Amino acid sequence: MPDAAAGTPLHIITLVKSVPDAQLERRFTEERHIDRSEGVLGELDEYPLETALRIKETAEEREIRVTALTMGPTGASAAAKKALQIGADDAYVLTDDALAGADISATSTALRAAIERIQQVSELDAQLLVVTGMASDDGESGAVPAQLAERLGVHLLSQATSVELSEGRLVVTRTATVEQQKVSAALPAVVSVTDQANDPRYPNFKAIMAAKKKPLTELSLTSVGIGPTAVKPRAQVLTAEPRPPRHGGTVITDEGDAGVQIVDFLQKERVL
Amino acid sequence: MSAVLVYFESVGAELTSAQQELITLADAVGEVQVVTGSTTSDAVHALALEGVHTLYTGEGEIHAPDPAVIDLLETAVQETRAHAVLARNTADTTDALARLAVRLDTGLITDGVGLSHDLRVTKSVLAGSYTTTARVAEGRPLIATMKPNSTEPHLVPGGAPEIVTLPVTAAAAEQLRVLERTPLEASDRPSLTEARCVVAGGRGLDGDFGPLEELADELGAAIGASRAATDAGWIDHAAQVGQTGVTVSPQLYISAGISGAIQQRAGMQTAQTIVAINKDEDAPVFEIADFGVVGDLFEVVPQMVEELRRRRS
Ligand SMILES: Cc1cc2nc3c(=O)[nH]c(=O)nc-3n(C[C@H](O)[C@H](O)[C@H](O)COP(=O)(O)OP(=O)(O)OC[C@H]3O[C@@H](n4cnc5c(N)ncnc54)[C@H](O)[C@@H]3O)c2cc1C
Ligand SMILES: Nc1ncnc2c1ncn2[C@@H]1O[C@H](COP(=O)(O)O)[C@@H](O)[C@H]1O
């Protein structure tokens, strides 16, 4: 059967967050915001990008554009550039002083406005598919995709472990609380993708060079048409205390009785 | 006293320990009202507890990913005028509460481990390296998901709650259709996120979870795994502990044949006591273990099992 939606272009907007490198020390600023002065493309946001690229590569007859969108401080453009190197067609970076300390509500409000603005300026007249990671590497709420779907008024398919387009509908397998589900939905939709979904590609030299010619556009709150009050956080961090780092305790080398020694330790600690 | 709404995805004949914790937390900050999209007839007995006033349900079963779950929650908030909504931190409940927070134009706080009388939520962030307290903007209801193993359940049996059916039904399946459902493998062991003791294995097990199963039997523990072990297909993905698996905070975490990569540590370093067995003395897991053994797990674990049995008899 011919694909009913094959004639309509598809615009896949993939959300990538710029996050502090998890391999380095991460900290809070005095304003109790996570220090984002240096950022990398969040590891978990490589999976949705890969999902988007595979959809594009397998749909031969359809015009598909893959756009990367990130919201963050000035340095966040590094994440957008990385997304272009990996394979996105174009990228947008939403930066605004009023977004410092954005909570889930502010982030989803700003991203929604940015997505609507991008749709307007891209003049594709396309169906919309937003793909996101399962959680950001720093905020880790996993709640932005759901809030975004609610604000856009579109379907939410979260925690996808596989994503396909079939006859214009989205078919996703996902892990629910007590079961695996196979779910189908009409577009437009927001899909969050887990690290089980695929193996993200690395950019090669050719792709890195090609990315330099791809468009990267900066957005501000004004340019996406919302004011600072719309992104006033609805949740505030009151205190942020570094946790005393966990220290290693006793380490012994097994000399034939380590199993017994562990049991002694457990008994002493009263955890049995 | 103002109402606190507690959302459960389903309520059966007995409350899970995570559900008991939520009621305990809610009871400390208001009058407890429970809402669920899925009940059995004995749910009302499970909820016959002091402090639990009403059980709200929809008309018929309502499950994720059906957006009617959010309608149900929204209706229940209107009905109870709750000043807080609490639920567990599963992905499905996080989705539902996140969307509810948009509708109520209020703040959402995820993965809490503590709740104060003035509705400040404590949580552990950046892979356990910081503890934060947060609250929602003045005059708005708190919406929060809470992690299991955050508090000691403290429930007193009481009268059966009143059951109120709210006028909410499952959404038409046309737009969002569940084509297949496959139950996740049920196990006789305690659930991983709720267990007081977790025994976890990694690549070092080389495909054989046998020794860990025996140890878990002795300790009444849940079984966890590293992503290397779940990716290899040695055990179901549901057992994965870590950044992209489940986060556990048990009293005791025993790690065997796991190197302790940062993504693994993110899911277990808030355990009270960590014991690690690894044959590589430089394995990063030893940096956070309270008691570490450099040795072969295939010798150490069976000896532990034997010793536990010996002391018990
Ligand atoms: C986006 C992303 C998300 C991830 N999420 C997670 C996650 O949620 N959870 C997770 O665990 N990982 C996660 N990972 C993977 C993580 O980085 C590690 O690769 C993984 O944890 C390694 O598993 P392991 O420790 O079992 O294997 P290895 O690192 O290979 O370690 C095996 C260990 O076993 C020891 N060993 C071998 N034989 C024996 C023996 N006979 N006796 C004793 N010790 C022995 C070795 O010395 C070694 O230290 C993620 C990675 C990425 C990129
Ligand atoms: N500031 C942001 N910019 C772009 N995408 C984001 C941002 N915050 C969250 N996301 C997307 O939403 C997903 C879930 O984030 P979170 O809810 O913060 O855990 C991430 O994996 C991203 O795809």
XYZ file of C-alpha atoms and ligand atoms in Angstrom:
661
model
C 0.000 0.000 0.000
C 1.442 3.412 -0.864
C 2.287 5.506 2.105
C -0.626 7.879 2.589
C 1.590 10.576 4.061
C 4.437 10.163 1.569
C 3.532 13.419 -0.145
C 3.606 15.547 2.999
C 7.029 16.677 4.160
C 8.049 15.667 7.664
C 9.893 17.965 10.016
C 11.723 16.125 12.767
C 12.868 18.454 15.506
C 15.311 16.734 17.786
C 16.003 18.266 21.184
C 19.562 18.262 22.353
C 20.654 19.691 25.646
C 24.037 21.137 26.448
C 25.091 19.656 29.789
C 28.163 19.789 32.012
C 30.483 16.899 31.233
C 29.556 14.070 33.625
C 33.135 12.811 33.628
C 34.266 16.082 35.246
C 33.223 17.605 38.549
C 29.779 19.174 38.335
C 28.660 21.892 40.702
C 26.054 24.468 41.634
C 26.639 28.223 41.409
C 25.928 30.627 44.259
C 22.532 31.297 42.688
C 21.805 27.606 43.199
C 21.767 26.853 39.472
C 23.786 24.057 37.942
C 27.003 25.563 36.592
C 26.601 25.394 32.809
C 29.527 27.559 31.815
C 30.948 24.655 29.859
C 28.807 22.109 28.148
C 28.782 19.123 25.857
C 25.982 17.465 23.916
C 24.163 15.294 26.445
C 25.017 11.634 25.933
C 21.370 10.614 26.136
C 20.454 13.089 23.399
C 22.523 11.200 20.833
C 19.882 8.458 20.734
C 16.961 10.647 19.567
C 19.212 12.250 16.975
C 20.099 8.796 15.668
C 16.388 7.908 15.614
C 15.652 11.007 13.535
C 18.471 10.317 11.085
C 17.389 6.714 10.583
C 13.815 7.747 9.879
C 15.110 10.195 7.320
C 17.409 7.655 5.722
C 14.778 4.947 5.400
C 11.950 7.107 4.050
C 13.053 7.443 0.452
C 10.061 9.143 -1.065
C 9.394 11.702 1.563
C 10.962 15.073 2.114
C 12.309 14.995 5.648
C 14.235 17.662 7.468
C 16.053 16.987 10.731
C 16.479 20.082 12.892
C 18.397 20.148 16.173
C 17.193 22.539 18.857
C 18.923 23.390 22.089
C 18.097 25.854 24.815
C 20.933 26.979 27.041
C 23.630 29.556 27.743
C 25.904 30.924 25.004
C 28.177 27.884 25.221
C 25.237 25.661 24.297
C 25.952 26.226 20.618
C 28.706 23.598 20.960
C 25.991 20.979 21.447
C 24.113 22.275 18.408
C 27.282 22.160 16.310
C 27.930 18.608 17.407
C 24.398 17.708 16.328
C 25.106 19.202 12.908
C 28.277 17.118 12.658
C 26.401 13.985 13.582
C 23.933 14.678 10.811
C 21.191 17.230 11.566
C 20.332 19.433 8.576
C 20.106 22.658 10.530
C 20.207 23.810 14.142
C 18.788 26.443 16.474
C 20.110 27.677 19.805
C 17.718 29.472 22.137
C 19.663 31.668 24.557
C 18.314 34.310 26.910
C 19.348 35.706 30.286
C 15.787 35.219 31.508
C 16.282 31.459 31.075
C 19.052 31.134 33.662
C 17.660 28.843 36.340
C 14.816 27.616 34.123
C 12.852 24.774 35.713
C 10.910 22.077 33.842
C 7.997 24.456 33.325
C 10.136 27.285 31.947
C 12.152 24.923 29.755
C 9.087 23.354 28.179
C 7.434 26.745 27.697
C 10.508 28.141 25.933
C 11.027 25.008 23.817
C 7.409 25.057 22.726
C 7.688 28.659 21.578
C 10.939 27.875 19.778
C 9.425 24.864 17.998
C 6.454 26.885 16.818
C 8.733 29.632 15.615
C 10.994 27.160 13.771
C 7.954 25.653 12.063
C 6.897 29.096 10.890
C 10.250 30.144 9.510
C 11.047 26.845 7.831
C 8.115 27.164 5.401
C 7.950 23.411 4.960
C 4.250 22.998 5.663
C 5.274 19.699 7.167
C 4.017 17.236 9.746
C 5.787 17.615 13.073
C 7.677 14.975 15.008
C 9.647 16.054 18.067
C 12.182 13.525 19.369
C 13.893 13.936 22.732
C 16.143 11.986 25.038
C 14.725 9.975 27.954
C 16.323 12.374 30.447
C 18.858 15.146 30.415
C 22.231 14.222 31.860
C 22.067 16.992 34.457
C 18.404 17.766 35.239
C 17.405 14.122 34.908
C 13.725 14.799 35.453
C 12.601 13.067 32.272
C 9.625 15.410 32.485
C 10.361 17.977 29.780
C 9.013 15.760 26.934
C 5.654 15.285 28.680
C 5.287 18.975 29.495
C 6.209 19.875 25.950
C 3.615 17.473 24.510
C 0.994 18.938 26.818
C 1.857 22.495 25.813
C 1.946 21.683 22.096
C -1.307 19.725 22.475
C 0.134 16.663 20.734
C 0.549 12.973 21.581
C 3.288 11.794 23.896
C 5.068 8.488 23.384
C 7.724 8.284 26.065
C 10.505 5.805 26.812
C 10.575 4.464 23.261
C 12.939 1.564 22.628
C 12.088 1.515 18.909
C 10.470 4.082 16.637
C 9.076 3.564 13.147
C 6.872 5.412 10.730
C 4.273 3.218 9.136
C 1.635 4.575 6.787
C 2.048 8.006 8.248
C 1.557 6.781 11.790
C 4.185 6.484 14.401
C 4.733 3.008 15.863
C 6.738 2.825 19.034
C 7.667 0.106 21.482
C 7.979 1.432 24.996
C 8.588 0.214 28.499
C 5.684 1.016 30.787
C 5.676 0.364 34.520
C 4.541 -3.255 34.399
C 4.588 -4.113 30.712
C 6.127 -3.589 27.296
C 3.780 -1.783 24.969
C 3.579 -1.343 21.238
C 1.745 1.911 20.647
C 0.731 3.740 17.512
C -0.198 7.384 17.180
C -0.968 9.900 14.501
C 1.405 12.833 14.023
C 2.113 15.409 15.364
C 3.774 13.852 18.389
C 6.565 14.075 20.916
C 8.618 10.890 21.338
C 11.278 10.360 23.994
C 13.861 7.740 23.134
C 15.915 5.565 25.530
C 19.472 4.327 25.199
C 18.048 0.924 24.191
C 16.747 2.325 20.911
C 19.896 2.312 18.757
C 23.666 2.767 18.600
C 24.389 6.403 17.865
C 26.888 7.103 15.078
C 30.056 9.181 15.415
C 30.730 12.034 13.025
C 33.552 11.312 10.544
C 35.893 13.913 9.094
C 33.713 14.486 6.039
C 30.654 15.086 8.210
C 32.580 17.489 10.423
C 33.623 19.522 7.385
C 30.126 19.429 5.882
C 28.637 20.691 9.165
C 30.468 23.988 8.808
C 28.188 24.911 5.929
C 24.962 24.005 7.697
C 22.784 26.802 9.068
C 22.912 27.482 12.805
C 20.463 30.117 13.979
C 20.371 31.888 17.328
C 17.033 32.568 18.929
C 16.064 34.758 21.881
C 12.838 34.888 23.845
C 11.835 37.971 21.871
C 12.428 36.236 18.559
C 10.272 33.260 19.598
C 7.565 35.655 20.736
C 7.376 35.242 24.511
C 8.210 37.502 27.414
C 10.294 36.774 30.516
C 7.253 36.284 32.775
C 6.171 33.245 30.710
C 9.375 31.499 31.739
C 9.340 32.400 35.411
C 10.224 29.140 37.188
C 7.347 27.445 38.991
C 9.779 25.556 41.213
C 12.731 27.022 43.082
C 15.824 25.435 44.509
C 16.226 26.753 48.052
C 19.400 24.991 49.066
C 22.058 22.975 47.235
C 24.628 21.269 49.428
C 27.489 19.166 48.101
C 27.155 15.713 49.533
C 30.202 14.532 51.365
C 31.820 12.321 48.746
C 31.461 8.679 49.462
C 34.780 7.265 50.581
C 36.033 3.815 49.998
C 36.219 1.755 53.192
C 38.250 -1.344 53.811
C 39.520 -3.214 50.770
C 40.966 -6.667 51.338
C 42.515 -9.160 48.961
C 40.948 -12.583 49.054
C 43.191 -15.102 50.731
C 40.608 -17.831 50.786
C 38.327 -16.446 53.494
C 36.915 -13.245 51.946
C 33.386 -14.679 51.775
C 33.464 -15.259 55.534
C 34.930 -11.792 56.089
C 32.114 -10.156 54.149
C 29.565 -11.949 56.315
C 31.445 -10.789 59.437
C 31.325 -7.238 58.108
C 27.598 -7.438 57.363
C 26.915 -8.770 60.840
C 28.978 -6.025 62.439
C 27.110 -3.394 60.386
C 23.805 -5.047 61.359
C 22.570 -5.195 57.792
C 21.703 -8.880 57.849
C -6.674 20.292 57.211
C -6.056 20.483 53.465
C -6.023 17.456 51.250
C -3.037 15.650 49.787
C -3.727 13.585 46.719
C -1.738 10.391 46.294
C -1.760 8.876 42.803
C -1.259 5.133 42.335
C -1.107 3.571 38.866
C -3.033 0.636 40.309
C -4.199 -0.600 43.702
C -4.500 -4.310 44.429
C -5.198 -6.473 47.452
C -2.059 -5.298 49.214
C -0.134 -2.060 49.036
C 3.440 -2.268 47.826
C 6.049 -0.890 50.195
C 6.476 2.153 47.922
C 2.732 2.808 48.190
C 2.897 2.498 51.970
C 5.711 5.034 52.017
C 3.729 7.510 49.922
C 0.741 7.324 52.242
C 3.059 7.814 55.205
C 4.621 10.893 53.592
C 1.227 12.310 52.600
C -0.309 11.683 56.020
C 2.345 13.914 57.586
C 1.325 16.921 55.473
C -2.445 16.667 55.077
C -5.601 14.638 54.751
C -4.833 11.684 52.478
C -6.975 11.102 49.385
C -5.997 8.357 46.951
C -6.679 8.411 43.215
C -6.080 5.548 40.807
C -7.050 4.491 37.309
C -7.022 0.810 38.156
C -8.457 -1.031 41.155
C -9.540 -4.493 42.121
C -12.477 -5.046 44.464
C -10.146 -5.657 47.416
C -8.354 -2.312 46.968
C -10.681 -0.780 49.512
C -9.402 -3.240 52.145
C -5.803 -2.447 51.291
C -6.626 1.214 51.891
C -8.540 0.702 55.135
C -6.016 2.815 57.012
C -6.199 5.594 59.520
C -5.810 8.913 57.722
C -6.954 7.649 54.305
C -10.297 9.272 53.594
C -11.381 8.647 50.030
C -10.483 6.483 47.065
C -11.152 8.211 43.751
C -11.367 6.183 40.559
C -12.514 6.823 37.011
C -15.240 4.947 35.154
C -13.478 1.761 34.071
C -9.765 1.159 33.809
C -7.482 4.043 32.829
C -3.811 3.313 32.177
C -0.754 5.024 30.720
C -0.195 6.047 27.971
C -3.862 7.062 27.821
C -4.000 10.842 28.391
C -7.248 10.277 30.317
C -4.941 9.586 33.286
C -4.258 13.314 33.362
C -7.969 14.143 33.134
C -8.511 11.838 36.087
C -5.811 13.548 38.115
C -7.023 17.007 37.171
C -10.600 16.159 38.140
C -9.432 14.691 41.435
C -7.452 17.851 42.235
C -10.524 19.986 41.527
C -12.665 17.703 43.695
C -10.286 17.607 46.673
C -8.668 21.050 46.294
C -5.459 19.253 47.178
C -2.463 21.421 48.044
C -0.096 18.624 47.043
C -0.103 15.667 44.653
C 2.366 12.857 45.312
C 3.209 9.750 43.310
C 6.035 7.334 42.668
C 8.792 8.202 40.252
C 8.116 5.689 37.475
C 8.333 7.044 33.936
C 4.579 6.727 33.431
C 3.689 8.628 36.607
C 6.312 11.256 35.856
C 4.642 11.833 32.473
C 1.216 12.134 34.077
C 2.300 14.478 36.866
C 4.355 16.578 34.461
C 1.290 17.176 32.305
C -0.878 17.798 35.343
C 1.574 20.483 36.474
C 1.152 22.247 33.115
C -2.623 22.201 33.464
C -2.468 23.563 36.995
C 0.302 25.998 36.059
C 2.424 24.925 38.970
C 5.840 23.458 39.654
C 6.905 19.836 39.400
C 9.647 18.321 41.534
C 10.811 14.844 40.560
C 12.584 12.041 42.448
C 12.161 13.434 45.951
C 13.542 11.547 48.926
C 12.066 13.724 51.678
C 9.122 16.041 52.273
C 8.875 18.663 55.016
C 5.756 20.082 56.694
C 5.971 23.231 54.599
C 6.138 21.130 51.417
C 9.818 21.461 50.685
C 11.139 18.482 48.796
C 14.619 17.088 49.360
C 16.329 15.319 46.511
C 19.681 14.028 45.460
C 21.003 15.433 42.159
C 23.975 15.245 39.787
C 24.378 11.520 40.328
C 24.237 11.835 44.094
C 26.870 14.575 44.418
C 24.479 17.260 45.734
C 21.447 17.333 47.971
C 18.920 20.034 47.169
C 15.709 21.276 48.695
C 13.127 22.849 46.444
C 9.571 24.072 46.623
C 6.987 25.303 44.170
C 6.005 28.955 43.798
C 3.939 30.436 46.635
C 0.249 29.661 46.599
C 0.415 26.838 44.062
C -0.023 23.121 44.671
C 3.088 20.967 44.953
C 3.345 18.215 42.355
C 6.069 15.721 43.224
C 7.285 12.239 42.419
C 9.034 10.427 45.244
C 11.592 7.655 45.191
C 10.964 4.418 47.058
C 13.073 3.670 50.162
C 12.780 7.303 51.253
C 10.949 6.800 54.513
C 9.894 4.109 56.950
C 6.238 3.186 56.274
C 4.097 3.847 59.299
C 0.444 2.862 58.846
C -2.336 2.180 61.303
C -5.330 0.052 60.231
C -8.584 2.018 60.106
C -12.007 2.121 58.491
C -12.533 1.578 54.777
C -12.266 4.755 52.720
C -15.246 6.105 50.842
C -15.133 5.231 47.141
C -15.937 8.020 44.715
C -16.167 7.446 40.974
C -15.184 10.514 38.992
C -16.768 11.130 35.574
C -13.652 10.291 33.582
C -13.375 7.450 31.070
C -10.578 6.065 28.926
C -9.928 8.136 25.799
C -11.047 6.922 22.391
C -8.365 4.592 21.022
C -8.382 6.096 17.535
C -5.556 8.577 17.991
C -3.312 6.773 20.434
C -3.641 3.017 20.121
C -1.994 0.347 22.243
C -1.410 -2.459 19.728
C 0.276 -4.964 22.034
C 0.987 -5.401 25.720
C 3.549 -7.853 27.064
C 3.788 -8.118 30.846
C 7.310 -7.709 32.185
C 8.591 -10.924 33.715
C 7.280 -11.155 37.249
C 9.676 -12.514 39.827
C 9.183 -13.921 43.317
C 11.914 -11.668 44.583
C 11.284 -8.259 46.117
C 11.031 -5.510 43.534
C 14.383 -3.983 42.668
C 13.495 -0.386 43.497
C 11.851 -1.251 46.792
C 14.174 -3.982 48.072
C 16.126 -3.422 51.283
C 18.941 -5.487 49.839
C 20.175 -5.690 46.229
C 22.702 -8.126 44.813
C 24.011 -6.942 41.448
C 26.203 -8.557 38.836
C 28.082 -7.356 35.778
C 30.246 -8.526 32.921
C 32.420 -10.419 35.393
C 29.630 -12.987 35.775
C 30.356 -14.141 32.268
C 26.748 -15.082 31.622
C 26.171 -17.026 34.830
C 23.878 -15.373 37.358
C 23.617 -18.676 39.290
C 25.914 -17.732 42.202
C 24.153 -14.369 42.622
C 20.724 -16.023 42.571
C 21.792 -18.218 45.461
C 23.119 -15.263 47.397
C 19.925 -13.304 46.741
C 17.904 -16.280 48.022
C 19.897 -16.281 51.267
C 19.510 -12.535 51.766
C 15.958 -12.110 50.490
C 17.467 -9.673 48.025
C 16.452 -8.335 44.623
C 18.790 -8.934 41.699
C 20.286 -6.048 39.780
C 22.771 -5.840 36.928
C 25.080 -3.535 35.036
C 24.241 -2.509 31.509
C 26.978 -4.773 30.202
C 25.100 -7.733 31.697
C 21.659 -6.664 30.450
C 22.972 -5.730 26.995
C 24.524 -9.175 26.734
C 21.071 -10.623 27.342
C 22.101 -12.515 30.495
C 19.241 -10.937 32.402
C 16.223 -8.803 31.588
C 16.737 -5.092 30.945
C 14.419 -4.355 33.875
C 17.277 -5.441 36.171
C 19.607 -2.667 34.970
C 20.782 -0.386 37.749
C 22.145 3.017 36.797
C 21.589 6.252 34.978
C 19.411 4.686 32.316
C 18.128 1.842 34.429
C 16.614 2.020 37.879
C 18.009 3.954 40.787
C 18.142 2.004 44.015
C 18.770 3.131 47.583
C 18.768 -0.113 49.540
C 20.290 -0.682 52.967
C 22.745 -3.072 51.384
C 24.077 -3.228 47.800
C 26.408 -6.065 46.898
C 28.212 -5.511 43.600
C 29.956 -8.456 41.956
C 31.944 -8.334 38.718
C 30.968 -4.720 38.053
C 33.678 -2.143 37.380
C 31.656 0.806 38.711
C 31.414 3.154 35.708
C 29.909 6.551 36.441
C 26.587 5.564 34.825
C 26.358 2.495 37.085
C 27.303 4.487 40.186
C 24.596 7.034 39.443
C 22.040 4.347 40.205
C 23.401 2.893 43.431
C 25.672 5.240 45.314
C 22.976 6.371 47.704
C 22.801 2.823 49.086
C 23.534 2.802 52.810
C 26.169 0.096 52.697
C 28.043 -1.027 49.586
C 30.023 -4.246 49.342
C 32.044 -4.848 46.171
C 33.742 -7.931 44.818
C 36.009 -7.450 41.815
C 39.194 -9.135 40.743
C 40.747 -5.865 39.594
C 42.082 -3.841 42.543
C 41.865 -0.658 40.441
C 38.159 -1.027 39.686
C 36.463 2.331 40.436
C 33.742 0.581 42.421
C 36.229 0.285 45.304
C 36.247 4.092 45.609
C 32.713 3.957 46.965
C 32.554 0.540 48.590
C 32.354 0.318 52.378
C 33.846 -3.118 52.162
C 35.706 -4.317 49.096
C 37.178 -7.657 48.189
C 39.755 -8.032 45.460
C 39.045 -11.556 44.385
C 37.248 -13.958 42.106
C 33.508 -13.682 42.572
C 33.086 -17.359 41.679
C 34.980 -18.208 44.865
C 33.900 -15.373 47.143
C 30.158 -15.446 46.485
C 29.655 -19.212 47.027
C 31.662 -18.947 50.245
C 29.399 -16.128 51.442
C 26.351 -18.265 50.709
C 27.814 -21.179 52.631
C 28.748 -18.972 55.573
C 25.295 -17.362 55.700
C 23.702 -20.808 55.749
C 26.089 -22.037 58.418
C 25.337 -19.101 60.714
C 21.643 -19.464 60.221
C 21.456 -23.161 61.110
C 24.347 6.647 27.751
C 24.876 5.521 28.603
C 24.088 5.058 29.633
C 24.534 4.025 30.453
N 23.742 3.599 31.469
C 24.191 2.613 32.285
C 23.410 2.154 33.387
O 22.291 2.629 33.624
N 23.907 1.180 34.161
C 25.134 0.618 33.941
O 25.529 -0.287 34.694
N 25.873 1.014 32.912
C 25.442 1.987 32.078
N 26.220 2.362 31.019
C 27.432 1.570 30.703
C 28.623 1.873 31.581
O 29.330 2.965 31.018
C 29.551 0.637 31.650
O 29.943 0.295 30.343
C 28.927 -0.578 32.315
O 28.385 -0.228 33.573
C 29.974 -1.664 32.489
O 29.399 -2.810 33.038
P 30.305 -3.818 33.894
O 30.877 -3.102 35.051
O 29.475 -5.016 34.165
O 31.405 -4.253 32.833
P 32.964 -3.931 32.804
O 33.221 -2.492 32.891
O 33.502 -4.704 31.667
O 33.474 -4.532 34.165
C 33.476 -5.898 34.482
C 34.226 -6.025 35.794
O 34.163 -7.366 36.227
C 35.417 -7.694 36.820
N 35.535 -9.168 36.764
C 35.657 -9.952 35.677
N 35.673 -11.248 36.042
C 35.572 -11.290 37.382
C 35.533 -12.337 38.346
N 35.585 -13.641 37.995
N 35.451 -12.022 39.648
C 35.386 -10.709 40.029
N 35.406 -9.690 39.155
C 35.489 -9.966 37.861
C 36.447 -6.955 36.003
O 37.616 -6.739 36.760
C 35.721 -5.660 35.679
O 35.993 -4.640 36.644
C 25.798 3.417 30.205
C 26.586 3.885 29.154
C 26.141 4.930 28.363
C 27.026 5.432 27.262
N 17.411 22.996 27.625
C 17.079 22.023 26.769
N 17.362 22.150 25.434
C 17.048 21.180 24.563
N 16.455 20.032 24.915
C 16.155 19.835 26.200
C 16.440 20.810 27.201
N 16.029 20.328 28.393
C 15.508 19.102 28.155
N 15.574 18.793 26.833
C 15.129 17.547 26.165
O 14.262 16.847 27.033
C 14.835 15.585 27.406
C 14.497 15.273 28.848
O 15.068 16.242 29.701
P 14.743 16.333 31.265
O 13.271 16.401 31.403
O 15.465 17.565 31.711
O 15.293 15.090 31.899
C 16.320 15.726 27.112
O 16.904 14.459 26.849
C 16.322 16.643 25.901
O 16.075 15.913 24.706
